[in-house]
Structure formats: C-alpha cells, structure tokens
GROMACS .gro file of C-alpha atoms in nm:
model
  435
    1MET     CA    1  21.089  29.070  -2.864
    2THR     CA    2  21.140  28.858  -3.144
    3VAL     CA    3  20.830  28.604  -3.268
    4ASP     CA    4  20.945  28.284  -3.394
    5LEU     CA    5  20.659  28.303  -3.657
    6GLY     CA    6  20.757  27.902  -3.731
    7ARG     CA    7  20.642  27.761  -3.415
    8VAL     CA    8  20.331  28.004  -3.402
    9ARG     CA    9  20.233  27.854  -3.740
   10ALA     CA   10  20.286  27.476  -3.552
   11ALA     CA   11  20.118  27.550  -3.266
   12LEU     CA   12  19.798  27.714  -3.472
   13GLY     CA   13  19.786  27.391  -3.690
   14GLU     CA   14  19.786  27.166  -3.405
   15ALA     CA   15  19.566  27.354  -3.175
   16ALA     CA   16  19.182  27.207  -3.201
   17PRO     CA   17  18.927  27.448  -3.331
   18LEU     CA   18  18.684  27.531  -3.088
   19PRO     CA   19  18.357  27.387  -3.247
   20LEU     CA   20  18.016  27.568  -3.281
   21ARG     CA   21  17.710  27.557  -3.071
   22GLY     CA   22  17.397  27.669  -3.090
   23ARG     CA   23  17.080  27.696  -2.883
   24VAL     CA   24  16.736  27.529  -2.865
   25THR     CA   25  16.518  27.866  -2.972
   26ARG     CA   26  16.169  27.722  -3.061
   27LEU     CA   27  16.013  27.359  -3.020
   28THR     CA   28  15.723  27.275  -3.178
   29GLY     CA   29  15.554  26.921  -3.246
   30LEU     CA   30  15.843  26.738  -3.422
   31VAL     CA   31  16.060  26.950  -3.512
   32LEU     CA   32  16.307  27.216  -3.320
   33GLU     CA   33  16.453  27.536  -3.449
   34ALA     CA   34  16.793  27.648  -3.362
   35ALA     CA   35  17.009  27.921  -3.347
   36VAL     CA   36  17.352  27.767  -3.455
   37GLY     CA   37  17.563  27.882  -3.760
   38GLY     CA   38  17.774  27.635  -4.003
   39VAL     CA   39  17.527  27.373  -4.059
   40ARG     CA   40  17.448  27.262  -4.372
   41GLN     CA   41  17.104  27.044  -4.501
   42GLY     CA   42  17.149  26.716  -4.387
   43GLU     CA   43  17.405  26.746  -4.175
   44ALA     CA   44  17.388  26.548  -3.804
   45VAL     CA   45  17.381  26.720  -3.497
   46GLU     CA   46  17.377  26.681  -3.119
   47ILE     CA   47  17.131  26.811  -2.852
   48ARG     CA   48  17.264  26.858  -2.514
   49ALA     CA   49  17.006  26.900  -2.257
   50PRO     CA   50  17.061  26.913  -1.842
   51GLY     CA   51  16.953  26.569  -1.691
   52ARG     CA   52  16.929  26.324  -1.993
   53GLU     CA   53  17.150  26.143  -2.250
   54PRO     CA   54  17.277  26.384  -2.548
   55LEU     CA   55  17.003  26.358  -2.838
   56GLN     CA   56  17.092  26.308  -3.218
   57ALA     CA   57  16.890  26.528  -3.472
   58GLU     CA   58  16.961  26.618  -3.855
   59VAL     CA   59  16.922  26.943  -3.995
   60VAL     CA   60  16.612  26.889  -4.242
   61GLY     CA   61  16.562  27.312  -4.350
   62LEU     CA   62  16.702  27.634  -4.275
   63ARG     CA   63  16.457  27.898  -4.185
   64ASP     CA   64  16.594  28.247  -4.216
   65ASP     CA   65  16.904  28.242  -3.955
   66ARG     CA   66  16.736  27.937  -3.757
   67ALA     CA   67  16.816  27.588  -3.868
   68VAL     CA   68  16.501  27.337  -3.859
   69LEU     CA   69  16.587  27.034  -3.713
   70VAL     CA   70  16.420  26.675  -3.645
   71PRO     CA   71  16.525  26.453  -3.383
   72PHE     CA   72  16.640  26.055  -3.381
   73GLY     CA   73  16.499  26.039  -3.064
   74ASP     CA   74  16.150  26.129  -2.804
   75LEU     CA   75  16.221  26.509  -2.710
   76GLY     CA   76  16.129  26.453  -2.329
   77GLY     CA   77  16.343  26.699  -2.153
   78VAL     CA   78  16.479  26.938  -2.418
   79GLY     CA   79  16.423  27.265  -2.341
   80LEU     CA   80  16.514  27.645  -2.453
   81ASP     CA   81  16.818  27.560  -2.248
   82ALA     CA   82  16.954  27.263  -2.442
   83GLU     CA   83  17.270  27.300  -2.644
   84VAL     CA   84  17.330  27.220  -3.031
   85VAL     CA   85  17.651  27.091  -3.115
   86PRO     CA   86  17.723  27.006  -3.515
   87THR     CA   87  17.906  26.693  -3.586
   88GLY     CA   88  18.012  26.844  -3.986
   89ARG     CA   89  17.880  26.531  -4.105
   90ALA     CA   90  17.627  26.303  -4.239
   91HIS     CA   91  17.460  26.009  -4.068
   92THR     CA   92  17.721  25.720  -4.099
   93ILE     CA   93  17.699  25.354  -4.000
   94ARG     CA   94  17.883  25.064  -3.985
   95ALA     CA   95  17.903  24.759  -4.254
   96GLY     CA   96  18.057  24.492  -4.331
   97PRO     CA   97  17.999  24.074  -4.360
   98GLY     CA   98  17.961  24.065  -3.985
   99LEU     CA   99  17.606  24.201  -4.052
  100LEU     CA  100  17.508  23.903  -4.176
  101GLY     CA  101  17.230  23.697  -3.915
  102ARG     CA  102  17.198  24.081  -3.765
  103VAL     CA  103  16.880  24.287  -3.674
  104LEU     CA  104  16.943  24.657  -3.693
  105ASP     CA  105  16.708  24.940  -3.609
  106GLY     CA  106  16.656  25.243  -3.825
  107LEU     CA  107  16.976  25.402  -3.774
  108GLY     CA  108  17.176  25.088  -3.833
  109ARG     CA  109  17.225  25.015  -3.449
  110PRO     CA  110  17.206  24.656  -3.290
  111LEU     CA  111  16.812  24.599  -3.209
  112ASP     CA  112  16.927  24.239  -3.130
  113GLY     CA  113  17.076  24.283  -2.789
  114ALA     CA  114  17.432  24.207  -2.898
  115PRO     CA  115  17.737  24.443  -3.016
  116LEU     CA  116  17.820  24.481  -3.376
  117PRO     CA  117  18.132  24.278  -3.457
  118ALA     CA  118  18.500  24.431  -3.484
  119GLY     CA  119  18.591  24.494  -3.840
  120LEU     CA  120  18.324  24.664  -4.015
  121GLU     CA  121  18.366  24.991  -4.214
  122GLU     CA  122  18.204  25.327  -4.153
  123TRP     CA  123  17.960  25.358  -4.439
  124ALA     CA  124  17.766  25.718  -4.557
  125VAL     CA  125  17.416  25.652  -4.567
  126ASP     CA  126  17.259  25.900  -4.819
  127ARG     CA  127  17.456  25.805  -5.107
  128PRO     CA  128  17.431  25.897  -5.475
  129ALA     CA  129  17.234  25.673  -5.763
  130PRO     CA  130  17.519  25.504  -5.960
  131ASN     CA  131  17.601  25.686  -6.277
  132PRO     CA  132  17.352  25.537  -6.558
  133LEU     CA  133  17.653  25.451  -6.835
  134ALA     CA  134  17.818  25.302  -6.513
  135ARG     CA  135  17.533  25.056  -6.494
  136ARG     CA  136  17.556  24.679  -6.658
  137PRO     CA  137  17.233  24.567  -6.842
  138VAL     CA  138  17.003  24.329  -6.717
  139ALA     CA  139  17.063  24.080  -6.884
  140ALA     CA  140  17.042  23.751  -6.685
  141PRO     CA  141  16.722  23.624  -6.498
  142LEU     CA  142  16.763  23.597  -6.119
  143PRO     CA  143  16.542  23.337  -5.979
  144LEU     CA  144  16.313  23.385  -5.682
  145GLY     CA  145  16.189  23.076  -5.577
  146VAL     CA  146  15.814  23.144  -5.623
  147ARG     CA  147  15.649  22.976  -5.898
  148VAL     CA  148  15.439  23.253  -6.043
  149LEU     CA  149  15.689  23.543  -6.022
  150ASP     CA  150  15.956  23.321  -6.220
  151GLY     CA  151  15.692  23.173  -6.487
  152PHE     CA  152  15.464  23.494  -6.547
  153LEU     CA  153  15.702  23.783  -6.434
  154THR     CA  154  16.068  23.667  -6.472
  155ALA     CA  155  16.272  23.914  -6.270
  156GLY     CA  156  16.632  23.995  -6.390
  157GLU     CA  157  16.977  24.030  -6.207
  158GLY     CA  158  16.970  24.460  -6.118
  159GLN     CA  159  16.573  24.480  -6.159
  160ARG     CA  160  16.352  24.675  -5.905
  161ILE     CA  161  16.004  24.584  -5.857
  162GLY     CA  162  15.677  24.720  -5.674
  163LEU     CA  163  15.477  24.453  -5.504
  164PHE     CA  164  15.133  24.607  -5.466
  165ALA     CA  165  14.895  24.502  -5.221
  166GLY     CA  166  14.628  24.598  -4.992
  167SER     CA  167  14.618  24.448  -4.570
  168GLY     CA  168  14.619  24.104  -4.491
  169VAL     CA  169  14.683  23.934  -4.865
  170GLY     CA  170  14.977  23.742  -4.779
  171LYS     CA  171  15.257  24.037  -4.854
  172SER     CA  172  15.499  23.970  -4.553
  173THR     CA  173  15.465  23.570  -4.597
  174LEU     CA  174  15.559  23.598  -4.985
  175LEU     CA  175  15.849  23.876  -4.875
  176GLY     CA  176  15.965  23.550  -4.686
  177GLN     CA  177  15.958  23.304  -4.974
  178LEU     CA  178  16.160  23.577  -5.144
  179ALA     CA  179  16.431  23.625  -4.897
  180ARG     CA  180  16.443  23.209  -4.842
  181GLY     CA  181  16.420  23.134  -5.216
  182ALA     CA  182  16.586  23.343  -5.429
  183ARG     CA  183  16.900  23.257  -5.586
  184ALA     CA  184  17.075  23.585  -5.484
  185ASP     CA  185  17.386  23.593  -5.251
  186LEU     CA  186  17.244  23.776  -4.963
  187CYS     CA  187  16.909  23.966  -4.896
  188VAL     CA  188  16.868  24.295  -4.667
  189VAL     CA  189  16.504  24.327  -4.536
  190CYS     CA  190  16.418  24.670  -4.438
  191LEU     CA  191  16.041  24.675  -4.229
  192VAL     CA  192  15.924  25.037  -4.241
  193GLY     CA  193  15.664  25.132  -3.978
  194GLU     CA  194  15.555  24.743  -3.903
  195ARG     CA  195  15.379  24.688  -3.559
  196GLY     CA  196  15.624  24.568  -3.281
  197ARG     CA  197  15.497  24.238  -3.265
  198GLU     CA  198  15.514  24.208  -3.654
  199VAL     CA  199  15.895  24.194  -3.591
  200ARG     CA  200  15.944  23.915  -3.428
  201GLU     CA  201  15.711  23.729  -3.617
  202PHE     CA  202  15.831  23.827  -3.952
  203LEU     CA  203  16.192  23.678  -3.822
  204GLU     CA  204  16.055  23.366  -3.667
  205GLY     CA  205  15.770  23.253  -3.908
  206PRO     CA  206  15.819  23.409  -4.294
  207LEU     CA  207  16.194  23.507  -4.290
  208GLY     CA  208  16.290  23.194  -4.072
  209ALA     CA  209  16.619  23.116  -3.911
  210GLU     CA  210  16.766  22.983  -4.243
  211GLY     CA  211  16.654  23.332  -4.442
  212LEU     CA  212  16.791  23.531  -4.130
  213ALA     CA  213  17.117  23.369  -4.126
  214ARG     CA  214  17.171  23.505  -4.497
  215SER     CA  215  16.997  23.855  -4.457
  216VAL     CA  216  17.014  24.186  -4.296
  217VAL     CA  217  16.698  24.306  -4.140
  218VAL     CA  218  16.712  24.673  -4.080
  219ALA     CA  219  16.332  24.755  -3.869
  220ALA     CA  220  16.180  25.052  -3.816
  221THR     CA  221  15.840  25.016  -3.636
  222SER     CA  222  15.527  25.244  -3.623
  223ASP     CA  223  15.635  25.412  -3.275
  224ALA     CA  224  15.994  25.495  -3.430
  225PRO     CA  225  16.015  25.862  -3.476
  226ALA     CA  226  15.959  26.003  -3.819
  227LEU     CA  227  16.281  26.060  -3.894
  228VAL     CA  228  16.418  25.701  -3.824
  229ARG     CA  229  16.121  25.561  -4.037
  230LEU     CA  230  16.237  25.721  -4.330
  231LYS     CA  231  16.616  25.680  -4.235
  232ALA     CA  232  16.564  25.306  -4.256
  233ALA     CA  233  16.471  25.287  -4.581
  234HIS     CA  234  16.846  25.455  -4.644
  235VAL     CA  235  17.054  25.245  -4.416
  236ALA     CA  236  16.896  24.926  -4.534
  237THR     CA  237  17.010  25.064  -4.919
  238ALA     CA  238  17.327  25.148  -4.810
  239VAL     CA  239  17.384  24.821  -4.635
  240ALA     CA  240  17.257  24.636  -5.014
  241GLU     CA  241  17.515  24.910  -5.179
  242TRP     CA  242  17.815  24.790  -4.973
  243PHE     CA  243  17.762  24.437  -5.040
  244ALA     CA  244  17.699  24.491  -5.417
  245GLU     CA  245  17.979  24.714  -5.458
  246ARG     CA  246  18.233  24.423  -5.388
  247GLY     CA  247  18.035  24.168  -5.636
  248ASP     CA  248  17.772  24.030  -5.439
  249ARG     CA  249  17.435  23.998  -5.582
  250VAL     CA  250  17.226  24.170  -5.343
  251LEU     CA  251  16.778  24.055  -5.302
  252LEU     CA  252  16.651  24.408  -5.133
  253LEU     CA  253  16.337  24.419  -4.977
  254VAL     CA  254  16.154  24.747  -4.845
  255ASP     CA  255  15.830  24.694  -4.641
  256SER     CA  256  15.675  24.994  -4.726
  257VAL     CA  257  15.791  25.281  -4.966
  258THR     CA  258  15.450  25.406  -4.873
  259ARG     CA  259  15.521  25.435  -4.498
  260TYR     CA  260  15.827  25.566  -4.600
  261ALA     CA  261  15.669  25.834  -4.784
  262ARG     CA  262  15.417  25.900  -4.485
  263ALA     CA  263  15.746  25.963  -4.261
  264LEU     CA  264  15.871  26.183  -4.531
  265ARG     CA  265  15.530  26.398  -4.541
  266GLU     CA  266  15.529  26.415  -4.146
  267VAL     CA  267  15.893  26.541  -4.145
  268GLY     CA  268  15.817  26.769  -4.465
  269LEU     CA  269  15.500  26.957  -4.325
  270ALA     CA  270  15.649  26.985  -3.981
  271ALA     CA  271  15.951  27.180  -4.134
  272GLY     CA  272  15.694  27.404  -4.321
  273GLU     CA  273  15.666  27.241  -4.675
  274PRO     CA  274  15.337  27.330  -4.818
  275PRO     CA  275  15.099  26.976  -4.910
  276ALA     CA  276  15.051  26.935  -5.238
  277ARG     CA  277  14.923  26.593  -5.386
  278GLN     CA  278  14.666  26.456  -5.110
  279GLY     CA  279  14.872  26.644  -4.807
  280TYR     CA  280  15.216  26.504  -4.977
  281PRO     CA  281  15.457  26.788  -4.995
  282PRO     CA  282  15.665  26.831  -5.332
  283SER     CA  283  15.986  26.680  -5.136
  284VAL     CA  284  15.834  26.374  -5.162
  285PHE     CA  285  15.834  26.295  -5.487
  286ALA     CA  286  16.136  26.442  -5.526
  287ALA     CA  287  16.288  26.204  -5.273
  288LEU     CA  288  16.099  25.870  -5.392
  289PRO     CA  289  16.354  25.879  -5.721
  290ARG     CA  290  16.640  25.949  -5.532
  291LEU     CA  291  16.604  25.624  -5.332
  292LEU     CA  292  16.447  25.383  -5.583
  293GLU     CA  293  16.735  25.480  -5.849
  294ARG     CA  294  16.975  25.360  -5.598
  295ALA     CA  295  16.908  25.007  -5.670
  296GLY     CA  296  16.990  24.796  -6.014
  297ASN     CA  297  17.298  24.677  -6.140
  298ARG     CA  298  17.671  24.819  -6.071
  299ALA     CA  299  18.008  24.743  -6.228
  300ARG     CA  300  18.030  24.441  -6.107
  301GLY     CA  301  17.779  24.320  -5.851
  302GLY     CA  302  17.392  24.421  -5.832
  303ILE     CA  303  17.150  24.521  -5.632
  304THR     CA  304  16.745  24.312  -5.739
  305ALA     CA  305  16.514  24.501  -5.541
  306VAL     CA  306  16.144  24.460  -5.404
  307TYR     CA  307  15.955  24.755  -5.272
  308THR     CA  308  15.618  24.678  -5.120
  309VAL     CA  309  15.346  24.919  -5.191
  310LEU     CA  310  15.016  24.940  -4.933
  311VAL     CA  311  14.699  25.022  -5.162
  312ALA     CA  312  14.418  25.104  -4.999
  313GLY     CA  313  14.075  24.916  -5.174
  314GLY     CA  314  14.301  24.822  -5.498
  315ASP     CA  315  14.344  25.176  -5.617
  316LEU     CA  316  14.672  25.200  -5.778
  317GLU     CA  317  14.607  25.570  -5.918
  318GLU     CA  318  14.668  25.724  -5.566
  319PRO     CA  319  14.971  25.908  -5.577
  320ILE     CA  320  15.267  25.667  -5.379
  321ALA     CA  321  15.118  25.389  -5.588
  322ASP     CA  322  15.097  25.602  -5.919
  323GLU     CA  323  15.469  25.775  -5.869
  324VAL     CA  324  15.605  25.433  -5.761
  325ARG     CA  325  15.449  25.277  -6.048
  326GLY     CA  326  15.610  25.508  -6.299
  327ILE     CA  327  16.004  25.467  -6.192
  328LEU     CA  328  16.008  25.093  -6.099
  329ASP     CA  329  16.077  24.801  -6.395
  330GLY     CA  330  15.776  24.618  -6.294
  331HIS     CA  331  15.491  24.585  -6.035
  332VAL     CA  332  15.334  24.285  -5.882
  333VAL     CA  333  14.969  24.266  -5.756
  334LEU     CA  334  14.845  24.081  -5.501
  335ASP     CA  335  14.464  24.065  -5.559
  336ARG     CA  336  14.229  24.048  -5.208
  337ALA     CA  337  13.989  23.837  -5.382
  338VAL     CA  338  14.220  23.569  -5.491
  339ALA     CA  339  14.337  23.552  -5.140
  340SER     CA  340  13.979  23.566  -5.061
  341GLY     CA  341  13.984  23.227  -5.258
  342GLY     CA  342  14.278  23.093  -5.030
  343ARG     CA  343  14.523  23.068  -5.309
  344PHE     CA  344  14.855  23.217  -5.193
  345PRO     CA  345  15.068  23.401  -5.294
  346ALA     CA  346  14.764  23.586  -5.409
  347VAL     CA  347  14.941  23.702  -5.729
  348ASP     CA  348  14.706  23.823  -6.033
  349PRO     CA  349  14.930  23.752  -6.340
  350LEU     CA  350  14.679  23.926  -6.551
  351GLN     CA  351  14.747  24.263  -6.376
  352SER     CA  352  15.117  24.202  -6.320
  353LEU     CA  353  15.409  24.306  -6.575
  354SER     CA  354  15.784  24.252  -6.558
  355ARG     CA  355  15.925  24.504  -6.815
  356VAL     CA  356  16.271  24.324  -6.809
  357MET     CA  357  16.125  23.958  -6.864
  358PRO     CA  358  16.169  23.983  -7.256
  359ALA     CA  359  16.551  24.054  -7.230
  360VAL     CA  360  16.627  23.749  -6.961
  361ALA     CA  361  16.374  23.475  -7.041
  362ALA     CA  362  16.421  23.251  -7.380
  363PRO     CA  363  16.166  23.227  -7.662
  364ALA     CA  364  16.021  22.882  -7.520
  365HIS     CA  365  15.978  23.061  -7.189
  366LEU     CA  366  15.805  23.356  -7.323
  367ALA     CA  367  15.569  23.161  -7.565
  368ALA     CA  368  15.453  22.913  -7.281
  369ALA     CA  369  15.383  23.216  -7.045
  370GLY     CA  370  15.183  23.411  -7.328
  371ARG     CA  371  14.972  23.083  -7.409
  372VAL     CA  372  14.884  23.008  -7.049
  373ARG     CA  373  14.804  23.430  -7.014
  374ALA     CA  374  14.573  23.351  -7.248
  375LEU     CA  375  14.413  23.093  -7.129
  376LEU     CA  376  14.370  23.274  -6.760
  377ALA     CA  377  14.232  23.571  -6.990
  378ALA     CA  378  13.979  23.365  -7.139
  379HIS     CA  379  13.846  23.239  -6.823
  380ALA     CA  380  13.792  23.565  -6.683
  381ARG     CA  381  13.577  23.630  -6.997
  382VAL     CA  382  13.344  23.372  -6.865
  383ARG     CA  383  13.373  23.345  -6.498
  384ASP     CA  384  13.062  23.517  -6.413
  385LEU     CA  385  12.892  23.347  -6.663
  386VAL     CA  386  12.992  22.985  -6.508
  387ALA     CA  387  12.915  23.113  -6.153
  388LEU     CA  388  12.567  23.207  -6.262
  389GLY     CA  389  12.547  22.858  -6.479
  390ALA     CA  390  12.456  23.045  -6.789
  391TYR     CA  391  12.811  22.923  -6.963
  392ARG     CA  392  12.732  22.715  -7.286
  393ALA     CA  393  13.015  22.431  -7.345
  394GLY     CA  394  13.070  22.549  -7.690
  395ALA     CA  395  13.046  22.892  -7.697
  396ASP     CA  396  13.411  22.983  -7.687
  397PRO     CA  397  13.660  22.667  -7.768
  398GLU     CA  398  13.958  22.878  -7.592
  399ALA     CA  399  13.703  22.947  -7.280
  400ASP     CA  400  13.647  22.555  -7.279
  401LEU     CA  401  14.027  22.503  -7.293
  402ALA     CA  402  14.105  22.719  -7.014
  403LEU     CA  403  13.820  22.570  -6.793
  404ALA     CA  404  13.917  22.200  -6.872
  405ARG     CA  405  14.290  22.289  -6.775
  406LEU     CA  406  14.182  22.522  -6.488
  407PRO     CA  407  14.241  22.303  -6.209
  408ALA     CA  408  14.630  22.243  -6.357
  409ILE     CA  409  14.658  22.635  -6.364
  410GLU     CA  410  14.551  22.685  -6.008
  411ALA     CA  411  14.791  22.411  -5.896
  412PHE     CA  412  15.060  22.584  -6.074
  413LEU     CA  413  15.018  22.925  -5.884
  414ARG     CA  414  14.983  22.784  -5.551
  415GLN     CA  415  15.262  22.761  -5.367
  416PRO     CA  416  15.243  22.712  -4.942
  417LEU     CA  417  15.557  22.888  -4.751
  418GLY     CA  418  15.811  22.635  -4.726
  419GLU     CA  419  15.789  22.492  -5.071
  420ALA     CA  420  16.096  22.474  -5.309
  421ALA     CA  421  16.007  22.581  -5.630
  422PRO     CA  422  16.343  22.534  -5.854
  423PHE     CA  423  16.340  22.755  -6.215
  424GLU     CA  424  16.369  22.456  -6.395
  425GLU     CA  425  16.096  22.279  -6.276
  426THR     CA  426  15.902  22.603  -6.269
  427LEU     CA  427  15.997  22.580  -6.674
  428ARG     CA  428  15.893  22.256  -6.704
  429ARG     CA  429  15.553  22.264  -6.554
  430LEU     CA  430  15.480  22.569  -6.729
  431GLU     CA  431  15.575  22.436  -7.056
  432ALA     CA  432  15.317  22.146  -7.003
  433LEU     CA  433  15.072  22.338  -6.898
  434ALA     CA  434  15.089  22.559  -7.250
  435GLY     CA  435  15.009  22.218  -7.424
   0.00000   0.00000   0.00000
C-alpha cells in the first residue's frame, strides 16, 4: 500500500493540536497549584470547575513540577476536580479612542454597564519600558492647572511625579483638578484598592462630567482579588501607552502605588516568597521600577504620570515611599497641618521638589519661585515665635517682609475645586509676589 506523504503532511498541518490540560492539586488561601505542563511565568490560564463559569487565572510561579496560579476572581466552587487549560498567551485588553469617557475594571472590562465599542485593538498589558535612548528629553512645561504646582513645582511633558499624602488631606480632589485642568490631550485615571463608594463619588465629584469626557478610568476596589488590584495599574499604563504611541500627550494618574505594592505583597507571599523589608518580598521592589519606568516620553507622544503614595504619619522613609521617591522625577508633599488650617490643595512647597523644573521653566519664573520660597522659609523660621507673641518686628527683615506678604502668598496657594488657573496668569501673580 502506497502512502501519499504530501497529503499526510497537509492533513497534519491543518489539524488543530490537542491543548494541554491539567488539574488543580492544591488550593491554599489566595493561590492554587496545578499539575499542567508547558505553561510559562505570566501566562493566562482558565480554570473550569463543574457548576460554575470558567475562572481566569495567571501563572505567578513554578514550584517543583507544579504551576502556582493566582485567580482573577472568587474561588468558590473550585475543587480538586477542576480542570486547568493554558491559553498560551499573556493578559491582553482592547484599546482605542472608543475608551474615552469609559470606566473599566482592573482587567480592562467595562464597569459602567455598556459594552466596549467596535474597532478596538488587542493590546498587551505587560509591556517593557521604552529604550532610554529612544526617549525624547523632558524639555517643555506641561501646565497642570493648579497654581502651587505650576508656580513652584513646574512639571515637564514626560515627567513622573510622586504625590505623597496621608488620608483625608485632599488627595482625590487634587487628582480631579489635575484631570480637568492639565493641558494634556487626554487623561487615564487608575484607582487601585479604593472603597467602593469612593469610585462613584470621585467620578461625579472631583472628576466631573467634563473630566470624564476626556479620560479613561480604570478602577479596582478594595474587595477585588489581589491580582486584579495589581493588574489595574498595568492596564491603565497600557491604555496610556496605546495613546502615547500614536503621538498623544497623556496624563496618567495612579492612586495609589502603595495599594499596588500591597497587592503585590499579597501575591508574592501567597506564592511562597520570603518577606524582606517590613514584610514586603523582594519581587515588590523589582516590580515597582518596571511599572514606573513605562511612563515618560516616546519618540512622538509621551506619558506624564502622577503616582500617589500613602504615607502614614507623614513618614517619607517607609519602604515604598522611599523606593518610589528614588525612582521618580519629583515629589509633591501634602501636609496634614496645612489641610487642618483649611488651605487646599494642602501642598507644602518647602518639602516638595520638581527635578525637571530648571529644564522647563524660564529664568524669570525660576527667580520668582525661588524668591517666594525664600519668603516661605523665612516665615517658617519665626512661625512659632509669632504664635507665642514673642517675635519682635525688625529682628529679621526677611521675616518681616514674609509676614507682610503672607496673606497674598496664602491666597496664591489656595485654589478651590473648579477654579481655573491659566499658566500665564499663575506666572504673573508669582512674579508680583516676588516683588
């Protein structure tokens, strides 16, 4: 009998290979272990259990001959009879201009009740940072629409800024002001680990309909699985990258990096990593720069990013705050004492710094900002004496001038939500304050 090898080869080429499948072998806390071959770190898999919808998960480690999986949802109904089916690919989303004005969950799926529009492009979530030699330098200012930031901490297009704040000092309100007032083409807002009620309050309050119309919002609330919370930051960054690669100037707001790091800690410890600095495993400190370095300028467009960092008791030296401050291009500190005094945004210009301001601000602007900073520092020197009634006028001429101009400086620093602050007007007022 003669065998037609050509037909055999053609048939084999058309045949669909049988996908590899495995079984759940252990379920402990947040993670599962599965006996399944051929999977890779970061690969998406599907867990199929009788009586429930398929559950998506991701390979976060390989232990002996088992894959360690973290699910994207609730493990209810999953048992040792559950089947594990590899997908052969990493997590992807759909991206495109149709996302503007939409609210997505931590995996890039619609959260606002409407289906995603047609014409979106499949886009990988975990992407490498741009080649450092392919980045355009940060050379042009990006007005943010907030006087204290534009005047004292001028941001540049492609800069990455840390917003360090405790709870209840106006962080969300300031993010809403940035989303509405910045001279960017669009804004991508990421809410990681927020309370459920705060998401809608942020959309209807600080962000508003005007801000939402030019924004894409990605939200993963505190009750979402740890993997979904950490993925939210990568999904938002991937959406920002899609627009930046097409030449847009994107403002990326991530609230907060601290909750992202806590989600990473949960996943790392559950996967068997040893705790290191204050309970954070080493993978957290490797993952932070991989996320933060994805922002910045490209050959055409760019991402200017603001990352909030929660600092309990104002401790800027705790591990996550210290690590993030060392990676970013500047830090803005919101002071609880300033907020208690009723001045919002509660930014302390003396504790804050923009590392790119000297490269993007005009000499006259730099001189005026430096002069007003000096007056603020002079007032800080004698503030306690003035409060006690122990300061004598004439003892410090610089302090006398600072006290005389303090009401005007406070008026400059104060900016209610909804008040516009054009960049040119901010510079005129700052130069007038400098005298």
